[in-house]
PDB file of C-alpha atoms in Angstrom:
ATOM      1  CA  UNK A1392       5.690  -0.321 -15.734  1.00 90.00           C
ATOM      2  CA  UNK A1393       3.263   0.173 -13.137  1.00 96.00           C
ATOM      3  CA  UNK A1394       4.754  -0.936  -9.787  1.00 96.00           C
ATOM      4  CA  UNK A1395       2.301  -3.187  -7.556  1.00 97.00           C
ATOM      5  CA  UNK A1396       1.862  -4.121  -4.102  1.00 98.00           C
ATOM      6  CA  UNK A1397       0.124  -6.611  -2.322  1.00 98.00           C
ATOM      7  CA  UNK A1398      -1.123  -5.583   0.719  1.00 97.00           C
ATOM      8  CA  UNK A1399      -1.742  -7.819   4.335  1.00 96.00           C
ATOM      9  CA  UNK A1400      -0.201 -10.732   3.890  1.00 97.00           C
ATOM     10  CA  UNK A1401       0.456 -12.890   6.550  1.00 96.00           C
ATOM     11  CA  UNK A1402       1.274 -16.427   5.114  1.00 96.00           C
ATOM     12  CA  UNK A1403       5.009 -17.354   3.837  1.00 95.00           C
ATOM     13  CA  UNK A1404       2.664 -19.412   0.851  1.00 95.00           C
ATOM     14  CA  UNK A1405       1.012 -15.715  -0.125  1.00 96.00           C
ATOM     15  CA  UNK A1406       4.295 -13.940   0.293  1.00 95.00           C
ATOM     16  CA  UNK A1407       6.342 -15.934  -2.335  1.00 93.00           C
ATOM     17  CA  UNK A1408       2.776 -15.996  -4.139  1.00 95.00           C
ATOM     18  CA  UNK A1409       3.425 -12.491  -4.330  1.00 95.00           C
ATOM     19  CA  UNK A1410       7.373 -12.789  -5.227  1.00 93.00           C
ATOM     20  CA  UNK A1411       6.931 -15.041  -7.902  1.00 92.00           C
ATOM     21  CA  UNK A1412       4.216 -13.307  -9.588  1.00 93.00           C
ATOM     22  CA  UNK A1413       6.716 -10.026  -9.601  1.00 93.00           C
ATOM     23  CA  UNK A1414       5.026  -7.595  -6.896  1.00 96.00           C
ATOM     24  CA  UNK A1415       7.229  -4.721  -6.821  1.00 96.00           C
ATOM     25  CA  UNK A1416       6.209  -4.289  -2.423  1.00 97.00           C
ATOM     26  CA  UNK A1417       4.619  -7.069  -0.631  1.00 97.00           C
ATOM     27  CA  UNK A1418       2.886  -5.280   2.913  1.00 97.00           C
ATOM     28  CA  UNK A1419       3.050  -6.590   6.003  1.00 98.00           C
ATOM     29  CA  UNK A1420       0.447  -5.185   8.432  1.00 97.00           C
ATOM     30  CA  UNK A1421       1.765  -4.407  12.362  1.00 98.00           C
ATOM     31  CA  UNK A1422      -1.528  -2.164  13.494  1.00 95.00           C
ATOM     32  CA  UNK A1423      -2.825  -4.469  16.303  1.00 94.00           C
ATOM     33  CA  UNK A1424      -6.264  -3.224  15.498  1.00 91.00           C
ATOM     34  CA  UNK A1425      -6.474  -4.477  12.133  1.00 91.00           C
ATOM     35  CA  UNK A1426      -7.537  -8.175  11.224  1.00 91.00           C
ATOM     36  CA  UNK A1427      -4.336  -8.217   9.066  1.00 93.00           C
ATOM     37  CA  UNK A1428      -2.013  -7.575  12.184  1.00 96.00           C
ATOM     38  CA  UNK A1429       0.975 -10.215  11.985  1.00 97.00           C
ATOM     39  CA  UNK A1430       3.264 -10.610  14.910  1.00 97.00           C
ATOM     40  CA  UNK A1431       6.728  -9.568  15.061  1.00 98.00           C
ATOM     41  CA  UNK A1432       7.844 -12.691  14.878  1.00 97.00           C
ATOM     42  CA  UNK A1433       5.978 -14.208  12.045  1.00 97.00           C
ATOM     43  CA  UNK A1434       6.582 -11.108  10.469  1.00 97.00           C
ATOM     44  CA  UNK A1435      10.084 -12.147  10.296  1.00 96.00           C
ATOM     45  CA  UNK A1436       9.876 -15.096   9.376  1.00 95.00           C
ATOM     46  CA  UNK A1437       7.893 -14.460   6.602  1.00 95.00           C
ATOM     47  CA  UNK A1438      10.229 -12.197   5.133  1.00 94.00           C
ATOM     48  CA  UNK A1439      13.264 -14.360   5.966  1.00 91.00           C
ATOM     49  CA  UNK A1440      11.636 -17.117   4.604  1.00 89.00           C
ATOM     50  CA  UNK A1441      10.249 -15.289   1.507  1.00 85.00           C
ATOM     51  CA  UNK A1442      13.768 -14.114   0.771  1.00 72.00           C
ATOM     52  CA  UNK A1443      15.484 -17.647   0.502  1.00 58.00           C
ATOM     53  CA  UNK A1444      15.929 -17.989  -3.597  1.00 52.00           C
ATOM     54  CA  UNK A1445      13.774 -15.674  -4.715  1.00 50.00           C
ATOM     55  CA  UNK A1446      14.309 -13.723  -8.032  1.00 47.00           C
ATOM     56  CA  UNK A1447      17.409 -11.523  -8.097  1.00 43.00           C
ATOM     57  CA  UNK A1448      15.527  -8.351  -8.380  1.00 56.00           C
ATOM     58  CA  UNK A1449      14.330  -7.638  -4.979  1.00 78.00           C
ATOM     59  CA  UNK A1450      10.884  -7.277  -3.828  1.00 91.00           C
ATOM     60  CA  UNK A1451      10.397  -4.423  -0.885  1.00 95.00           C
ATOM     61  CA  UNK A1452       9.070  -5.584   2.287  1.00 96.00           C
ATOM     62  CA  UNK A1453       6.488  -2.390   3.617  1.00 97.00           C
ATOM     63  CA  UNK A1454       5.404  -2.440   7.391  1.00 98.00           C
ATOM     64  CA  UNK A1455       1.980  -1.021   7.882  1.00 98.00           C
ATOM     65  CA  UNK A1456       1.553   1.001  11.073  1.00 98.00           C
ATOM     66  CA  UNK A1457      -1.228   3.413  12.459  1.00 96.00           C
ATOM     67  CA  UNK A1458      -1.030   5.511  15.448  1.00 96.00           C
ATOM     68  CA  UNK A1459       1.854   3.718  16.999  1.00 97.00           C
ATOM     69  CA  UNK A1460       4.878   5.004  19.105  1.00 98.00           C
ATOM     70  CA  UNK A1461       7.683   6.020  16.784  1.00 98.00           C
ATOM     71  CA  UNK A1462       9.768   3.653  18.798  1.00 98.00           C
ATOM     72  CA  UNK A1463       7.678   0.892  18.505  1.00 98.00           C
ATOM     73  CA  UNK A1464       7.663   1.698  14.770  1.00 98.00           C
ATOM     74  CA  UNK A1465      11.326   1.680  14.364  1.00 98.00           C
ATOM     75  CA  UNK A1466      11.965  -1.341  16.291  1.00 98.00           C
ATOM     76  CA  UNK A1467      10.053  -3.353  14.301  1.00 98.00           C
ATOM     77  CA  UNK A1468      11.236  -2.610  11.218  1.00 98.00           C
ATOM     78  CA  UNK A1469      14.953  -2.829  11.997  1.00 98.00           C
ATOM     79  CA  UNK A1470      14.448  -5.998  13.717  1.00 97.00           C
ATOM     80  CA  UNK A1471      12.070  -7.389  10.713  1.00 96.00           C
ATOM     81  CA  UNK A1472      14.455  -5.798   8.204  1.00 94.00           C
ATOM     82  CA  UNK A1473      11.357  -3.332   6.706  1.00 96.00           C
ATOM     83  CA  UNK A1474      12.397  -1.860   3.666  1.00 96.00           C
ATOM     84  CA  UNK A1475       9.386   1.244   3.453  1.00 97.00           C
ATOM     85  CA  UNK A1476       6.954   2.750   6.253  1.00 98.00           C
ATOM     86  CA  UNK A1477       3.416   2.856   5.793  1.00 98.00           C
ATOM     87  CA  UNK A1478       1.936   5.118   8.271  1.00 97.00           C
ATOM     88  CA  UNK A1479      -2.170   4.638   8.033  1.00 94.00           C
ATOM     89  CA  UNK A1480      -3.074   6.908  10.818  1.00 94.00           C
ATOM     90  CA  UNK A1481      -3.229   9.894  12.225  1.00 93.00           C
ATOM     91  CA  UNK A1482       0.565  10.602  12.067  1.00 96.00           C
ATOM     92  CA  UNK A1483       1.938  14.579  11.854  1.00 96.00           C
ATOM     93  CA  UNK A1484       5.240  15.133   9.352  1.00 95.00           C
ATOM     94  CA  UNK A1485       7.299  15.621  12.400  1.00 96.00           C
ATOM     95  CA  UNK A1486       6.264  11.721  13.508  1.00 97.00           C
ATOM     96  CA  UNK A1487       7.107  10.998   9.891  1.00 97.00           C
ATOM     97  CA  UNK A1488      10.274  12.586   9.867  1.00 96.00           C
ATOM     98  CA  UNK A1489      11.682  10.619  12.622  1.00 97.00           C
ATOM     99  CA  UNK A1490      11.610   6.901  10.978  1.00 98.00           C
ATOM    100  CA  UNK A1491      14.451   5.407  10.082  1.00 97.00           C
ATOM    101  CA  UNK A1492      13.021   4.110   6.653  1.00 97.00           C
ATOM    102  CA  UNK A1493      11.491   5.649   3.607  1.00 97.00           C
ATOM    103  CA  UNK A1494       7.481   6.953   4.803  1.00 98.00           C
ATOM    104  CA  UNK A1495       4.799   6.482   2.311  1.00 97.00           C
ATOM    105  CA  UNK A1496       1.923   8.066   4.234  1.00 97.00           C
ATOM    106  CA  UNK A1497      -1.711   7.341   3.464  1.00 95.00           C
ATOM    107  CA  UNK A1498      -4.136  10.302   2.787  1.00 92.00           C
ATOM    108  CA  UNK A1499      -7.293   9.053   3.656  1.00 88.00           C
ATOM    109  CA  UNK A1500     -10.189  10.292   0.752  1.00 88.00           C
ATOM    110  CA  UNK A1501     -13.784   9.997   1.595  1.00 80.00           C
ATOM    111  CA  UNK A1502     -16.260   8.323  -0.558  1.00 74.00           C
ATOM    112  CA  UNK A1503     -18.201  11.788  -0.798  1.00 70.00           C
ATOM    113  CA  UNK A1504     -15.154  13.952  -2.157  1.00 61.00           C
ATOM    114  CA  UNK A1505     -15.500  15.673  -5.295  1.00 62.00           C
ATOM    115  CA  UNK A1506     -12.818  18.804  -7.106  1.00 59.00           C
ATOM    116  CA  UNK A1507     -13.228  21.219  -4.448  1.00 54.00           C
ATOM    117  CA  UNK A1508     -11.860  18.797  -1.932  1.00 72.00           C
ATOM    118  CA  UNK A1509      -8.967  19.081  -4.200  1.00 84.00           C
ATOM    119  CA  UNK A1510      -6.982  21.885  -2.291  1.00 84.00           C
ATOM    120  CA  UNK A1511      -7.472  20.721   1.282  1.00 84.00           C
ATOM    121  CA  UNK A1512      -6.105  17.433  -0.184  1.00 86.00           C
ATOM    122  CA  UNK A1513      -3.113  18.997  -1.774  1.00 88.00           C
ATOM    123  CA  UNK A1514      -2.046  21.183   0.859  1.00 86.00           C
ATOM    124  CA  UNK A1515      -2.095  17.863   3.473  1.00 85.00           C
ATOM    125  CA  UNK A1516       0.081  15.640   0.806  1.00 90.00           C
ATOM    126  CA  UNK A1517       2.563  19.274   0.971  1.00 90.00           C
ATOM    127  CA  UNK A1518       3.055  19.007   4.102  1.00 90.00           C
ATOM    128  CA  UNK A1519       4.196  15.691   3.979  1.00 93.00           C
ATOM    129  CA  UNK A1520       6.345  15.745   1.245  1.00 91.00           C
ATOM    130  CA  UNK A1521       8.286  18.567   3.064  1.00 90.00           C
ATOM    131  CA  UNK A1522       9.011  15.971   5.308  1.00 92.00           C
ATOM    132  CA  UNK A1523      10.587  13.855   2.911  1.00 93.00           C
ATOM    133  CA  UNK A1524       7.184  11.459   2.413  1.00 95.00           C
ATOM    134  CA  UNK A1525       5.743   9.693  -0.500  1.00 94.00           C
ATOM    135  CA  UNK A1526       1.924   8.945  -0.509  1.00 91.00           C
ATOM    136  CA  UNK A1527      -0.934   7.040  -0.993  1.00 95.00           C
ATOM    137  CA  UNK A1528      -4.285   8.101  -1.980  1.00 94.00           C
ATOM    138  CA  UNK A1529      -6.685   5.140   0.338  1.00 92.00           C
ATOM    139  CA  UNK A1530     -10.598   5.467   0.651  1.00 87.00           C
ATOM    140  CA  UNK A1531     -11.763   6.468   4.045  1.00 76.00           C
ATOM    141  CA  UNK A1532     -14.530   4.498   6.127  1.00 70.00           C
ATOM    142  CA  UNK A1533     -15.005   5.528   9.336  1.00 64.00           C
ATOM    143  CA  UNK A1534     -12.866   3.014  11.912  1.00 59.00           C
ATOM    144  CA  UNK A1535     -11.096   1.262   8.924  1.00 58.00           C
ATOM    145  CA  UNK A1536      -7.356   2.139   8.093  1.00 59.00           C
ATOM    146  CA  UNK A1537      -7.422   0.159   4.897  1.00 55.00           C
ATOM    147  CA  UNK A1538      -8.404  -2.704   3.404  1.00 54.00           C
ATOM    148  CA  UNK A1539     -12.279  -1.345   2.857  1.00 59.00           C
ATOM    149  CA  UNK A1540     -12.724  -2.807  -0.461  1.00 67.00           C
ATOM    150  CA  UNK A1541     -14.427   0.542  -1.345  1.00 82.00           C
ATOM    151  CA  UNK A1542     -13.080   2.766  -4.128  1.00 89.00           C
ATOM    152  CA  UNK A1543     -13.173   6.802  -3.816  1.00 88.00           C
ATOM    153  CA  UNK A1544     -13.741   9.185  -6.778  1.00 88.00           C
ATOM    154  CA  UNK A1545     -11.053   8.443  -9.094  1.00 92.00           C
ATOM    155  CA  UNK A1546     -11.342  12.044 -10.715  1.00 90.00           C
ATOM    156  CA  UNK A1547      -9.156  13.446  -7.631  1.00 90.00           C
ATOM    157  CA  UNK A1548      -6.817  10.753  -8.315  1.00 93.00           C
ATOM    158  CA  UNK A1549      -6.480  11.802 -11.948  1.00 93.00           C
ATOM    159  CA  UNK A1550      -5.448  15.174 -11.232  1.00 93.00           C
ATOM    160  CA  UNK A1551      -3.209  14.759  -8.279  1.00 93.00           C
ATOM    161  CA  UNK A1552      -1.554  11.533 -10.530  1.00 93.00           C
ATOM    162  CA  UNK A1553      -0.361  14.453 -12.763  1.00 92.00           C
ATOM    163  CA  UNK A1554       1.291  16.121 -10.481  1.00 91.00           C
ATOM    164  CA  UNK A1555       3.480  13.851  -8.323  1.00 90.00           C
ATOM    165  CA  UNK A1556       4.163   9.910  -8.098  1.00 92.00           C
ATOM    166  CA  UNK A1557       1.126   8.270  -6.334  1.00 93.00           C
ATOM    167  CA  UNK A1558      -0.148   4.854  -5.197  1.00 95.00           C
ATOM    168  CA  UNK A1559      -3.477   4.220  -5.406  1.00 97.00           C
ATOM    169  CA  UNK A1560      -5.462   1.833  -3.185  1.00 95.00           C
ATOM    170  CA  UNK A1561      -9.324   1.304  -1.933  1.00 92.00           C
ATOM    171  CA  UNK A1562     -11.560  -1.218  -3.994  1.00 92.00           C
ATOM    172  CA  UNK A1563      -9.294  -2.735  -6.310  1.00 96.00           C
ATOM    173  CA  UNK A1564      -9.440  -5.801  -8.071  1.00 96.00           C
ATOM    174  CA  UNK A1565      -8.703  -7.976 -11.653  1.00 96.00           C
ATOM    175  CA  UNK A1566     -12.457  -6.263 -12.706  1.00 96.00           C
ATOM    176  CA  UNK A1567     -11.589  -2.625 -12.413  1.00 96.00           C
ATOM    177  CA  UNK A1568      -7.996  -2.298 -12.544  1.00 96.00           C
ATOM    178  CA  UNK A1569      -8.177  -1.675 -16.121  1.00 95.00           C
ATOM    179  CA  UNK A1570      -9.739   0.990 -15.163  1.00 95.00           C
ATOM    180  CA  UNK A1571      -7.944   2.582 -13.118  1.00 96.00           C
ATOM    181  CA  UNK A1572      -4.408   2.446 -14.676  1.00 96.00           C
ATOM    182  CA  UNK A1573      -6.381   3.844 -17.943  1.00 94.00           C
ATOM    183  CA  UNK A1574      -7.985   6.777 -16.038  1.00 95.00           C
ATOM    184  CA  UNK A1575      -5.557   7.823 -13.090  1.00 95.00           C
ATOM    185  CA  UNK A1576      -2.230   6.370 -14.385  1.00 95.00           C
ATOM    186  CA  UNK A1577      -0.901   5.775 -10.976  1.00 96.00           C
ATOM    187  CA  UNK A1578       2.927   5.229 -10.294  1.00 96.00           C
ATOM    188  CA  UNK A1579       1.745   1.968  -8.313  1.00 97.00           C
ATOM    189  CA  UNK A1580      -0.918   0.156  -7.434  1.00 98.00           C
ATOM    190  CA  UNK A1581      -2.127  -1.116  -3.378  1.00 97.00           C
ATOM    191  CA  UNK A1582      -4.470  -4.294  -2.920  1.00 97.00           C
ATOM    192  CA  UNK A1583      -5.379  -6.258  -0.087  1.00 95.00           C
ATOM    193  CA  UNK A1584      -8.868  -7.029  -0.049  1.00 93.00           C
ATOM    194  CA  UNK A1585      -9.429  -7.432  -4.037  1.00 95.00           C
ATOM    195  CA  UNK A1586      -6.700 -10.480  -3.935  1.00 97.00           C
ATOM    196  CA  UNK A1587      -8.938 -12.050  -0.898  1.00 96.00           C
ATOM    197  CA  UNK A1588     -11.513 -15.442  -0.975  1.00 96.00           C
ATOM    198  CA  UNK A1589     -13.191 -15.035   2.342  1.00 93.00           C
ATOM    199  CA  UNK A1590     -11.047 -13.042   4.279  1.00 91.00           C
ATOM    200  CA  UNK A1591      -8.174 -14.721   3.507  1.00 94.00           C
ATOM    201  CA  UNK A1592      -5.330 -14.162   0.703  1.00 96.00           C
ATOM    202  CA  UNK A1593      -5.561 -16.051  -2.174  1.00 97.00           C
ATOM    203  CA  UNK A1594      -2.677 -16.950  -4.596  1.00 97.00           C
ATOM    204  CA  UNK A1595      -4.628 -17.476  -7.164  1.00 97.00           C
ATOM    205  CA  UNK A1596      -5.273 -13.835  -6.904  1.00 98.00           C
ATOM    206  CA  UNK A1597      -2.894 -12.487  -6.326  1.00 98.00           C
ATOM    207  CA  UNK A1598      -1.414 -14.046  -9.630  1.00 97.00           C
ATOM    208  CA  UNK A1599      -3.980 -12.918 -11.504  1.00 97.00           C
ATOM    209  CA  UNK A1600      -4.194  -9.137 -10.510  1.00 98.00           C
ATOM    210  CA  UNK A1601      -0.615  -8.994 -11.061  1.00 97.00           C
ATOM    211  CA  UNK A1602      -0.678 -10.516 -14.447  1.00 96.00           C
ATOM    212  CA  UNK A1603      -3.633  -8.464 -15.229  1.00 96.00           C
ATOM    213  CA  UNK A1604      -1.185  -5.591 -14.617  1.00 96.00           C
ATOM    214  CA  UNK A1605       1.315  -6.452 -16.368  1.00 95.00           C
ATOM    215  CA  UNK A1606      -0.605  -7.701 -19.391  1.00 94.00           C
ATOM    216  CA  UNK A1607      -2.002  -3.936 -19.350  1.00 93.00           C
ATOM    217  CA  UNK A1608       0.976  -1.685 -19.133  1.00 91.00           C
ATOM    218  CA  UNK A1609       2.317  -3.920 -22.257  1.00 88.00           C
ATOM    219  CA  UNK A1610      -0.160  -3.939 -24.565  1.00 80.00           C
ATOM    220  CA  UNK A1611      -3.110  -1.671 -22.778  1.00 63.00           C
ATOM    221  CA  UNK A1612      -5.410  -4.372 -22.790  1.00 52.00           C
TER     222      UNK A1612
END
């Protein structure tokens, strides 16, 4: 099954939107530049609130962070109770060796990559990995950390997908998801943006990309 997040929430009503539908990672965005950024707080709340009665198999809660102090980082996601680390910046291994949750760190792909981008690309995601890091393939845009609604060349994606678990993210949505389980065959799958009506979540969405998703990986439809 492919696993799925969704990406930037910051309503309890999107969050068990999410839960119910059967997200596998529900993101919580902490980068105070980002028009996504939820406060501690509410972040907490959200998840405590999200967590009341929900279904016995238990979503993950993933804190997104960029360029941020690694005790800033840590204290937010013990006091939140962050299951996974998303680091979106410009973060070394040695940063992401020092958090005190499971990293998935995003590799940033630019809209113009082709192949021979392909061993620059592999030799950043090694250097990671030796630091004990999953990753996430994201399309780059030039002051934008995620959420660009933009999708990168999905041929890089296909080979990398081969070699090592991946999540995918940039541009996706219910119209090209097909797509892009059928081509890359990622271990999981990152929206934000693509589950969005004007800026905002949407649980309509949101139930609908999931089902989408699941509809696919059991009859590849």
């Amino acid at each position: 099954m492919t696993k799925v997040k969704i990406c930037g929430i910051s309503k309890v009503e999107n969050a068990q939107a999410a839960v119910d539908a059967g997200a596998d990672f529900v993101g919580i965005v902490f980068e105070p530049n980002s028009r996504r950024c939820v406060g501690t707080e509410e972040a907490k709340n959200i998840i405590e609130s999200t967590e009341i009665g929900n279904r016995a198999e238990r979503v993950l809660w993933v804190g997104v962070f960029a360029n941020q102090s690694v005790e800033e980082v840590n204290g937010i996601v013990e006091y939140c109770g962050i299951d996974v680390v998303q680091l979106s910046g410009k973060e070394s291994p040695q940063y992401c060796a020092q958090m005190i949750r499971p990293v998935v760190k995003v590799i940033h792909i630019g809209l113009d990559a082709d192949q021979v981008s392909l061993t620059e690309i592999r030799n950043g995601i090694s250097l990671y990995e030796a630091a004990g890091c999953s990753y996430m393939l994201d399309t780059f845009k030039k002051g934008v950390l995620g959420g660009t609604g933009q999708v990168f060349n999905w041929d890089i994606a296909k080979v990398l997908s081969k070699e090592r678990l991946l999540f995918l993210a940039g541009g996706l949505n219910i119209d090209n998801v097909s797509e892009a389980i059928s081509k890359v065959s990622p271990w999981a799958l990152d929206v934000s943006s693509g589950v969005e009506s004007d800026g905002q979540k949407d649980s309509g969405k949101i139930y609908a990309f999931i089902n989408k998703i699941r509809q696919i990986d059991s009859n590849g439809a």
